[in-house]
Each structure stands twice: as C-alpha cells, then as structure tokens.
Amino acid sequence: MSTAATGIAMARGDGSAERPYRLAVIAGDGVGPEVMAQALRILELVAEKRGLRFALTRYPFGSEHYLRTNETFPPEALEEIRGHDAVLLGAIGDPRIETGLLERAIIAGLRFGLDLYINLRPVKLYAEHLCPLKGITPADIDMMVVRENTEDLYTGMGGHFKRGTPDEVALQEMILTRKGADRLFRYAYELARSRERKKLTLVDKANAVRAFDLWRRAFAEIGAEYPDVSTNCQYVDAACMNFVRDPGSYDVIVTSNVFGDIVTDLGAMIAGGMGLAASGNLHPGQVSLFEPIHGSAPDIAGKNQACPLAAILSIQMLLDYLGHPGEGRAIEAAVEGALVELEIPSAQAGNGLSTQEMGKIVARRVAALL
Ligand code: IPM
Ligand code: MN
C-alpha cells in the first residue's frame, strides 16, 4: 500500500516507470485554464527536479469548443483517454450554456465512462487562521471523504413525462447497487486502516431513504473483515451539524454521490475555502482523474484572481497515485508553508495575490524542498 499523505491506496504506478506518464489535460472553462497553468507549472518543476517524464495530451473540451463546434465530449476522445495514465481537469461550466449540459457530458462522461467509482476528497486545515470556526486548530481537521462516484442520483436514469404541460412529471432514480457498495466500502475500510486513527463514519439518510438499508448491510458485512477499524453511522443532516460542531470527530467518511458533493463543499469551507479543495476520481489501478472541486467561477474568470492551490494539490494527489508520494508531500508542504507563514494569506480570490503569483510562490517552495 502507498504511504502517500493523501492515503491513496492501490496506486497505479510504483514510481519506476520507464516510459513517460501519459496525462490527458482538460483545462475547461472559466478559471479552469488559469489554475491549470499553475498546476502544470508545479508538475513540470517536479518532473525536471526528479527526472520524471510526462507526455501531455491537451483536449479543448468545454464551453468555447462547444459554442464553436457543437461538440461536447466525443466517444473517440473517451477511448483515447483510456490509453492514458491519468486525467487532469480544470473546471467545466458556463452560464451561456444550458445548465448541466457540459458537466454531464464531460465530468459525468469521464467519471462514468472510466468507471471512477471513488471520489476521494481530503478535508485538511493547513493553518488555524483559515478556519472560520472558533478554537479549531489544524490538529482538529484532517479527514478524508470517500464519495461514491458512479451511482445514486447521478446515473441519469429517469426522465420527463408530459414535459412543459401542467401535468408534467419528472423522475430521477437514486441507484444503489450491492457491487457498488462493496467496492466503495472496501476502499474506505482499507483507507481507514492505513491511517493512524482507523476510524470510519458512514454518512447516509437511512432513516428516511429505505434504499440505504442495502448500504447498512454491506457496510456491516464488510466491516467484519476490518475489526481494527472503528465505525459509526450518521445521517447526513446530523453530519452537517457535526462538521461545524466537532470536525475533529471525523477521520474517514464514506458517503453517497450526492451527499458527498454537498458535504465536501461544507468541508472545504471549514478548511479554508474552495480554493484549497482537491480531489481524485479513482478507479484503483486504472486511469484516474484529478481536479479541484471548485467550479469554473465565471465571475472571476480571466482576471488572474482565482486561487490555484486546489489545482496544485490535485497534482499532489496525482503524484501519490502514480507512486511518487515523496514528491506529493513536497507539494503539500510547500502549500502548507506558504499559508502558515502568510506568504499566501488565504485561499480566497481577492487575497491580494494573482493566480500566477500564488503559483510562483508554491513553485519556489517546492524547488527548495526537492
Ligand atoms: C463536483 C461538482 C460536480 C458534481 C458538478 C459540476 C456536476 O459539483 O465535482 O463536486 O456535482 O459532482
Ligand atoms: Mn460539487
């Protein structure tokens, strides 16, 4: 198992690749290209310092491409991406385009198309002043959210009947499968086992949504193989309360696709904001995707104001995944140092630093650490 700080288990690489790593890069919309440029700057620096090689394939998908060509995300691109080791994504979303069209085609297209069943989202407080809660220190917030990524309300099963009439009916099915639950929980138990506290919290809504009965049984049955991991179950509403009241009570959280989407925005806010929240969309051992969890932020797009730290920490997760946890840790330490020493005072747009300046600061610190 990997000893990466992000705890990514069953990594794709073992750090000894003789050929260049193949990376598909989709910078996307809004602030995506700006934060991607800084993330790639860090990747190139690490590559140069450590003799790693990356072959990048850049894809133009996103709103501009769609407006120009009417193409969202062609099946040939997905097939080609399968031949890569990993994907880096900036952000997708544009107010000029029908809500969700590109997000479903590109983000969901990749998550479902590559069967990326784990969405791993660290929630870690790097410096006390970044937390909006009173009396909370970095020792209190260090959790990993394991978000299910290929089921639930996101499968697209459903539809409209009598659309546009007063009798319209809209249906969207919430899908949970036993296979999906088993592989998700196994990953979460392994991750919890690899961490010091060995604590796993299931977050669901089993008191109101009967389908979660399947999850409760699978969670308990798989848990029998992990007697060293302590577990508890919480309803998602109570979990939101506890994120604010007692974030230190969490170590690893495993939750559903839609609840994971929501609680990780909350998690990001207690740990300094969306500008710091990275993620890995994983199919352990196969091509996986790394992205900041923030969106395209059209209000600040093109202004050189977006915080690139989430995209940069996605590079940490990528390197961990490829089997280079030492390099990953250097990136994390550089980000942490810049925040603690107030060289980057916060992860909010408008912190007085440009996107490029923040990238430069992290790059200087990474260079000093490698
Ligand atoms: C995220 C995003 C996506 C999601 C959107 C853009 C479809 O909010 O990655 O958290 O809901 O998963
Ligand atoms: Mn989200």
Tab-separated table of C-alpha atoms in Angstrom, residues 34-251:
chain	number	residue	atom	x	y	z
A	34	GLU	CA	-5.732	29.753	-15.208
A	35	VAL	CA	-5.476	27.296	-12.325
A	36	MET	CA	-4.393	24.508	-14.683
A	37	ALA	CA	-1.461	26.602	-15.904
A	38	GLN	CA	-0.167	26.906	-12.332
A	39	ALA	CA	-0.782	23.224	-11.576
A	40	LEU	CA	1.195	22.250	-14.686
A	41	ARG	CA	3.963	24.654	-13.725
A	42	ILE	CA	4.359	22.701	-10.471
A	43	LEU	CA	4.169	19.358	-12.276
A	44	GLU	CA	6.853	20.437	-14.758
A	45	LEU	CA	9.068	21.618	-11.944
A	46	VAL	CA	8.750	18.341	-10.062
A	47	ALA	CA	9.371	16.412	-13.275
A	48	GLU	CA	12.519	18.388	-14.012
A	49	LYS	CA	13.880	18.108	-10.469
A	50	ARG	CA	13.148	14.403	-10.117
A	51	GLY	CA	13.727	13.180	-13.646
A	52	LEU	CA	10.102	12.188	-14.163
A	53	ARG	CA	8.642	12.394	-17.640
A	54	PHE	CA	5.112	13.345	-18.562
A	55	ALA	CA	3.598	13.319	-22.031
A	56	LEU	CA	0.614	15.660	-22.086
A	57	THR	CA	-2.334	15.379	-24.450
A	58	ARG	CA	-4.378	18.558	-24.299
A	59	TYR	CA	-8.065	18.399	-25.102
A	60	PRO	CA	-10.102	21.516	-25.942
A	61	PHE	CA	-13.425	20.367	-24.460
A	62	GLY	CA	-15.539	22.910	-22.648
A	63	SER	CA	-17.804	25.823	-23.445
A	64	GLU	CA	-15.734	27.632	-26.104
A	65	HIS	CA	-15.220	24.411	-28.009
A	66	TYR	CA	-18.909	23.587	-27.721
A	67	LEU	CA	-20.017	27.019	-28.920
A	68	ARG	CA	-17.650	26.766	-31.876
A	69	THR	CA	-18.243	23.164	-32.921
A	70	ASN	CA	-21.404	21.960	-31.150
A	71	GLU	CA	-19.326	19.067	-29.834
A	72	THR	CA	-19.463	18.248	-26.102
A	73	PHE	CA	-17.274	15.198	-25.478
A	74	PRO	CA	-16.997	12.729	-28.341
A	75	PRO	CA	-16.780	8.975	-27.658
A	76	GLU	CA	-13.455	8.802	-29.564
A	77	ALA	CA	-11.906	11.156	-27.014
A	78	LEU	CA	-13.011	8.918	-24.151
A	79	GLU	CA	-11.495	5.921	-25.938
A	80	GLU	CA	-8.234	7.768	-26.483
A	81	ILE	CA	-8.147	8.889	-22.844
A	82	ARG	CA	-8.348	5.237	-21.746
A	83	GLY	CA	-4.820	4.885	-23.105
A	84	HIS	CA	-3.511	7.462	-20.619
A	85	ASP	CA	-2.338	7.017	-17.039
A	86	ALA	CA	-4.381	9.895	-15.655
A	87	VAL	CA	-6.523	12.886	-16.486
A	88	LEU	CA	-6.181	16.424	-15.142
A	89	LEU	CA	-9.311	18.541	-15.257
A	90	GLY	CA	-9.642	22.269	-14.553
A	91	ALA	CA	-13.328	23.188	-14.396
A	92	ILE	CA	-16.436	22.793	-16.539
A	93	GLY	CA	-19.480	25.082	-16.553
A	94	ASP	CA	-20.580	28.213	-18.373
A	95	PRO	CA	-23.676	30.340	-17.796
A	96	ARG	CA	-24.136	30.771	-21.576
A	97	ILE	CA	-24.861	27.084	-21.981
A	98	GLU	CA	-27.882	25.028	-20.871
A	99	THR	CA	-27.451	24.135	-17.192
A	100	GLY	CA	-25.551	20.911	-16.701
A	101	LEU	CA	-25.135	20.033	-20.378
A	102	LEU	CA	-21.339	20.121	-20.438
A	103	GLU	CA	-20.987	18.951	-16.848
A	104	ARG	CA	-22.981	15.823	-17.681
A	105	ALA	CA	-21.167	15.230	-20.955
A	106	ILE	CA	-17.618	15.842	-19.767
A	107	ILE	CA	-17.412	15.391	-15.986
A	108	ALA	CA	-20.022	12.653	-15.713
A	109	GLY	CA	-18.835	11.295	-19.083
A	110	LEU	CA	-15.385	10.728	-17.617
A	111	ARG	CA	-16.499	9.546	-14.183
A	112	PHE	CA	-18.933	7.015	-15.599
A	113	GLY	CA	-17.022	6.250	-18.788
A	114	LEU	CA	-13.841	5.403	-16.883
A	115	ASP	CA	-15.825	3.830	-14.016
A	116	LEU	CA	-14.136	6.125	-11.485
A	117	TYR	CA	-16.072	4.781	-8.548
A	118	ILE	CA	-14.154	6.583	-5.797
A	119	ASN	CA	-14.131	10.353	-5.419
A	120	LEU	CA	-11.502	10.974	-2.772
A	121	ARG	CA	-11.658	14.428	-1.201
A	122	PRO	CA	-9.258	15.419	1.565
A	123	VAL	CA	-10.522	17.978	4.092
A	124	LYS	CA	-7.438	19.258	5.879
A	125	LEU	CA	-6.863	22.505	7.727
A	126	TYR	CA	-3.352	23.759	6.993
A	127	ALA	CA	-3.327	26.887	9.156
A	128	GLU	CA	-5.522	27.896	12.068
A	129	HIS	CA	-6.401	31.328	10.685
A	130	LEU	CA	-8.037	29.756	7.611
A	131	CYS	CA	-10.797	28.125	9.660
A	132	PRO	CA	-13.980	30.158	10.189
A	133	LEU	CA	-14.812	28.146	13.326
A	134	LYS	CA	-13.667	29.356	16.750
A	135	GLY	CA	-10.967	27.474	18.613
A	136	ILE	CA	-10.260	24.921	15.893
A	137	THR	CA	-6.654	24.096	15.026
A	138	PRO	CA	-5.060	22.026	12.238
A	139	ALA	CA	-4.958	19.082	14.662
A	140	ASP	CA	-8.781	19.081	14.606
A	141	ILE	CA	-9.446	18.929	10.872
A	142	ASP	CA	-7.773	16.130	8.971
A	143	MET	CA	-10.302	13.914	7.282
A	144	MET	CA	-10.765	12.080	4.022
A	145	VAL	CA	-14.186	11.963	2.403
A	146	VAL	CA	-14.735	8.925	0.191
A	147	ARG	CA	-17.587	9.953	-2.084
A	148	GLU	CA	-19.286	7.272	-4.169
A	149	ASN	CA	-18.919	8.418	-7.777
A	150	THR	CA	-20.833	6.181	-10.214
A	151	GLU	CA	-24.326	5.666	-8.762
A	152	ASP	CA	-27.052	7.432	-6.793
A	153	LEU	CA	-28.887	10.389	-8.359
A	154	TYR	CA	-26.099	10.917	-10.898
A	155	THR	CA	-26.731	7.964	-13.237
A	156	GLY	CA	-29.180	9.873	-15.411
A	157	MET	CA	-31.888	7.204	-15.047
A	158	GLY	CA	-35.215	8.954	-15.196
A	159	GLY	CA	-36.903	11.433	-17.448
A	160	HIS	CA	-39.746	13.795	-18.107
A	161	PHE	CA	-43.305	12.851	-18.974
A	162	LYS	CA	-45.721	15.388	-20.486
A	163	ARG	CA	-42.886	17.898	-20.431
A	164	GLY	CA	-43.944	21.524	-20.496
A	165	THR	CA	-47.583	20.769	-19.644
A	166	PRO	CA	-49.367	21.325	-16.310
A	167	ASP	CA	-49.344	17.519	-15.893
A	168	GLU	CA	-45.584	17.229	-16.191
A	169	VAL	CA	-43.840	14.530	-14.185
A	170	ALA	CA	-40.075	14.453	-13.638
A	171	LEU	CA	-38.363	11.329	-12.339
A	172	GLN	CA	-34.758	10.773	-11.357
A	173	GLU	CA	-33.847	7.456	-9.861
A	174	MET	CA	-31.452	7.018	-6.992
A	175	ILE	CA	-29.467	3.883	-7.745
A	176	LEU	CA	-27.514	1.895	-5.162
A	177	THR	CA	-26.077	-1.492	-6.070
A	178	ARG	CA	-24.579	-4.165	-3.871
A	179	LYS	CA	-21.469	-4.399	-6.070
A	180	GLY	CA	-21.077	-0.648	-5.952
A	181	ALA	CA	-21.482	-0.609	-2.184
A	182	ASP	CA	-18.994	-3.442	-1.687
A	183	ARG	CA	-16.199	-1.892	-3.721
A	184	LEU	CA	-16.795	1.536	-2.189
A	185	PHE	CA	-16.772	0.275	1.395
A	186	ARG	CA	-13.772	-1.959	0.815
A	187	TYR	CA	-11.821	1.058	-0.402
A	188	ALA	CA	-12.995	3.146	2.567
A	189	TYR	CA	-12.111	0.439	5.117
A	190	GLU	CA	-8.657	-0.001	3.569
A	191	LEU	CA	-8.093	3.739	3.673
A	192	ALA	CA	-9.243	3.955	7.299
A	193	ARG	CA	-6.981	1.017	8.203
A	194	SER	CA	-3.995	2.814	6.655
A	195	ARG	CA	-4.496	5.903	8.833
A	196	GLU	CA	-3.483	6.444	12.416
A	197	ARG	CA	-6.945	6.802	13.935
A	198	LYS	CA	-8.534	3.962	11.932
A	199	LYS	CA	-11.997	5.438	12.213
A	200	LEU	CA	-14.690	5.224	9.544
A	201	THR	CA	-18.022	7.073	9.538
A	202	LEU	CA	-20.805	6.106	7.134
A	203	VAL	CA	-22.899	9.141	6.205
A	204	ASP	CA	-26.302	8.363	4.672
A	205	LYS	CA	-30.000	9.006	5.209
A	206	ALA	CA	-31.134	5.523	6.177
A	207	ASN	CA	-33.874	6.869	8.439
A	208	ALA	CA	-35.801	8.341	5.502
A	209	VAL	CA	-34.467	6.690	2.337
A	210	ARG	CA	-35.108	2.965	2.509
A	211	ALA	CA	-32.610	2.109	-0.237
A	212	PHE	CA	-29.809	2.803	2.252
A	213	ASP	CA	-30.762	-0.408	4.002
A	214	LEU	CA	-28.618	-2.110	1.343
A	215	TRP	CA	-25.698	0.147	2.345
A	216	ARG	CA	-26.113	-0.532	6.052
A	217	ARG	CA	-25.953	-4.305	5.497
A	218	ALA	CA	-22.991	-4.118	3.129
A	219	PHE	CA	-21.156	-1.725	5.489
A	220	ALA	CA	-21.599	-4.092	8.435
A	221	GLU	CA	-20.710	-7.242	6.479
A	222	ILE	CA	-17.524	-5.819	5.011
A	223	GLY	CA	-16.712	-4.227	8.349
A	224	ALA	CA	-16.495	-7.713	9.870
A	225	GLU	CA	-13.235	-8.135	7.901
A	226	TYR	CA	-11.817	-4.968	9.478
A	227	PRO	CA	-12.078	-5.441	13.244
A	228	ASP	CA	-9.253	-2.917	13.716
A	229	VAL	CA	-11.336	-0.109	12.154
A	230	SER	CA	-13.859	1.553	14.456
A	231	THR	CA	-17.076	2.610	12.747
A	232	ASN	CA	-20.179	4.667	13.268
A	233	CYS	CA	-23.121	5.730	11.110
A	234	GLN	CA	-24.598	9.224	10.862
A	235	TYR	CA	-27.471	10.746	8.954
A	236	VAL	CA	-26.291	13.418	6.575
A	237	ASP	CA	-28.162	16.241	8.298
A	238	ALA	CA	-26.525	15.383	11.615
A	239	ALA	CA	-23.163	15.075	9.868
A	240	CYS	CA	-23.508	18.650	8.551
A	241	MET	CA	-24.130	19.763	12.107
A	242	ASN	CA	-21.088	17.861	13.368
A	243	PHE	CA	-18.808	19.235	10.636
A	244	VAL	CA	-19.314	22.604	12.315
A	245	ARG	CA	-19.708	21.496	15.929
A	246	ASP	CA	-16.971	18.884	16.203
A	247	PRO	CA	-14.954	18.398	12.985
A	248	GLY	CA	-12.248	16.630	14.991
A	249	SER	CA	-14.587	13.682	15.431
A	250	TYR	CA	-14.013	12.602	11.806
A	251	ASP	CA	-11.215	10.595	10.261
